[in-house]
Coordinates of C-alpha atoms in Angstrom, one line a residue:
M1 CA 7.6 -4.6 -15.8
A2 CA 5.2 -7.3 -14.6
F3 CA 6.5 -7.6 -11.0
D4 CA 3.6 -8.3 -8.7
L5 CA 4.2 -5.9 -5.8
V6 CA 1.0 -6.5 -3.8
H7 CA 1.8 -10.2 -3.2
Y8 CA 5.5 -9.3 -2.6
F9 CA 4.6 -6.6 -0.1
A10 CA 2.1 -8.9 1.7
E11 CA 4.8 -11.6 2.0
Q12 CA 7.4 -9.1 3.2
T13 CA 4.9 -7.8 5.8
E14 CA 4.3 -11.3 7.1
I15 CA 8.0 -11.9 7.4
Q16 CA 9.2 -8.5 8.6
K17 CA 6.3 -7.7 10.9
P18 CA 5.5 -10.9 12.8
Q19 CA 3.8 -8.9 15.6
L20 CA 1.3 -7.3 13.1
F21 CA -2.2 -8.9 13.8
S22 CA -0.6 -11.7 15.8
Q23 CA -3.7 -11.8 17.9
Y24 CA -5.7 -13.2 15.0
S25 CA -5.8 -16.6 13.4
R26 CA -3.3 -17.2 10.6
E27 CA -6.0 -16.9 8.0
K28 CA -7.4 -13.6 9.4
R29 CA -3.9 -12.2 9.8
S30 CA -3.0 -13.0 6.2
H31 CA -6.3 -11.6 5.0
Y32 CA -5.8 -8.3 6.9
I33 CA -2.2 -8.0 5.8
F34 CA -3.1 -8.6 2.1
E35 CA -6.1 -6.2 2.3
L36 CA -4.1 -3.4 3.8
N37 CA -1.2 -3.9 1.4
A38 CA -3.7 -3.6 -1.5
L39 CA -5.2 -0.5 0.1
V40 CA -1.8 1.1 0.5
L41 CA -0.4 0.2 -2.9
G42 CA -3.6 1.4 -4.6
K43 CA -3.3 4.7 -2.7
L44 CA 0.4 5.0 -3.8
I45 CA -0.7 4.5 -7.4
Q46 CA -3.3 7.2 -7.0
L47 CA -0.9 9.6 -5.3
W48 CA 1.7 9.0 -8.1
R49 CA -1.0 10.0 -10.7
E50 CA -1.7 13.2 -8.7
D51 CA 2.0 14.3 -8.4
E52 CA 4.7 11.8 -9.2
N53 CA 7.5 14.2 -8.3
K54 CA 6.2 14.7 -4.8
L55 CA 5.6 11.0 -4.2
Y56 CA 9.1 10.2 -5.6
Q57 CA 10.7 12.6 -3.2
E58 CA 8.6 11.3 -0.3
I59 CA 9.6 7.7 -1.0
H60 CA 13.2 8.8 -0.8
K61 CA 12.9 10.7 2.5
I62 CA 10.2 8.5 4.3
D63 CA 8.7 11.2 6.5
P64 CA 6.6 9.6 9.3
L65 CA 4.2 12.6 9.3
Y66 CA 3.5 12.1 5.6
L67 CA 2.9 8.4 6.2
Q68 CA 0.5 9.3 9.1
E69 CA -1.3 11.7 6.8
I70 CA -1.9 9.0 4.2
A71 CA -2.9 6.4 6.9
R72 CA -5.4 8.8 8.6
H73 CA -6.9 9.7 5.2
L74 CA -7.5 6.0 4.4
V75 CA -8.8 5.2 7.9
T76 CA -11.3 8.1 8.0
S77 CA -12.6 7.7 4.4
S78 CA -16.4 7.2 4.4
N79 CA -15.8 4.3 2.0
N80 CA -13.6 2.4 4.5
Q81 CA -15.4 -0.8 5.5
S82 CA -12.5 -2.6 7.2
E83 CA -13.4 -5.0 10.0
L84 CA -10.4 -3.6 12.0
T85 CA -10.8 -0.9 14.6
P86 CA -9.6 2.6 13.4
K87 CA -6.7 2.4 15.9
E88 CA -5.6 -1.1 14.7
Q89 CA -6.0 -0.1 11.1
E90 CA -4.0 3.2 11.5
Q91 CA -1.1 1.5 13.3
A92 CA -1.0 -1.3 10.7
L93 CA -1.2 1.1 7.8
M94 CA 1.7 3.1 9.2
E95 CA 3.9 0.0 9.3
I96 CA 2.8 -1.1 5.9
L97 CA 3.4 2.3 4.4
E98 CA 6.9 2.4 5.9
L99 CA 7.6 -1.1 4.5
Q100 CA 6.3 -0.3 1.0
F101 CA 8.1 3.0 0.9
S102 CA 11.4 1.3 2.0
E103 CA 11.0 -1.5 -0.5
I104 CA 10.2 0.8 -3.4
K105 CA 13.2 3.0 -2.4
Q106 CA 15.4 0.0 -2.3
L107 CA 14.1 -1.2 -5.7
D108 CA 14.8 2.3 -7.1
D109 CA 18.2 2.5 -5.6
T110 CA 19.4 -1.0 -6.8
G111 CA 17.6 -0.8 -10.2
N112 CA 18.2 2.8 -10.9
F113 CA 14.6 3.1 -12.1
G114 CA 14.3 6.9 -11.5
P115 CA 10.8 8.5 -11.7
T116 CA 10.1 7.1 -15.2
G117 CA 10.9 3.5 -14.2
L118 CA 8.9 3.8 -11.0
K119 CA 6.0 5.2 -12.9
E120 CA 6.1 2.2 -15.2
L121 CA 6.4 -0.2 -12.2
L122 CA 3.4 1.4 -10.4
A123 CA 1.2 1.7 -13.5
G124 CA 1.8 -2.0 -14.2
Q125 CA 0.4 -2.9 -10.8
I126 CA -3.2 -2.3 -11.9
E127 CA -3.4 -5.7 -13.7
H128 CA -2.1 -7.4 -10.5
L129 CA -4.6 -5.6 -8.2
S130 CA -7.6 -6.3 -10.4
G131 CA -10.0 -8.6 -8.5
Q132 CA -7.7 -8.9 -5.5
A133 CA -9.7 -7.0 -2.9
D134 CA -13.3 -5.9 -2.1
D135 CA -14.6 -2.9 -3.8
W136 CA -14.4 -0.7 -0.6
V137 CA -10.6 -1.0 -0.9
W138 CA -10.7 0.6 -4.4
S139 CA -13.2 3.3 -3.5
T140 CA -11.2 4.1 -0.3
N141 CA -7.9 4.5 -2.1
Q142 CA -9.6 6.2 -5.1
L143 CA -8.5 3.5 -7.6
T144 CA -12.1 3.4 -8.8
E145 CA -11.3 1.7 -12.2
L146 CA -10.8 -1.6 -10.2
I147 CA -14.4 -1.5 -8.7
G148 CA -16.5 -4.4 -10.0

């Protein structure tokens, strides 16, 4: 599956979350939205590698506390070099996590991917993420093979 999720998620975020980063110029807004979508998608790939069954279940129940745990982990990482304030970043990450979980769940529900299909979909994202963000994004979400 060669579906490019990071660009799809960034486009969906711009459409579905018009208030997100509305205080910034169009260019900055698009940059922050893409950067945080890459950060989140990379983290989901890393979490899938750790425990695909847990993440699959979390995608299907979308627990705000679990999303907050992921967001806070990303915001407080010593590798995080985002220009955004921690508060701005955490709020945006929560919204992007919810959107990505919902979109992945919908893809799974309509496509009947199951854990195996989602594993293939997420693993295939590495090629789309390569070169798409600064190295701090990959060290923060622990997708270190994309550094460089």
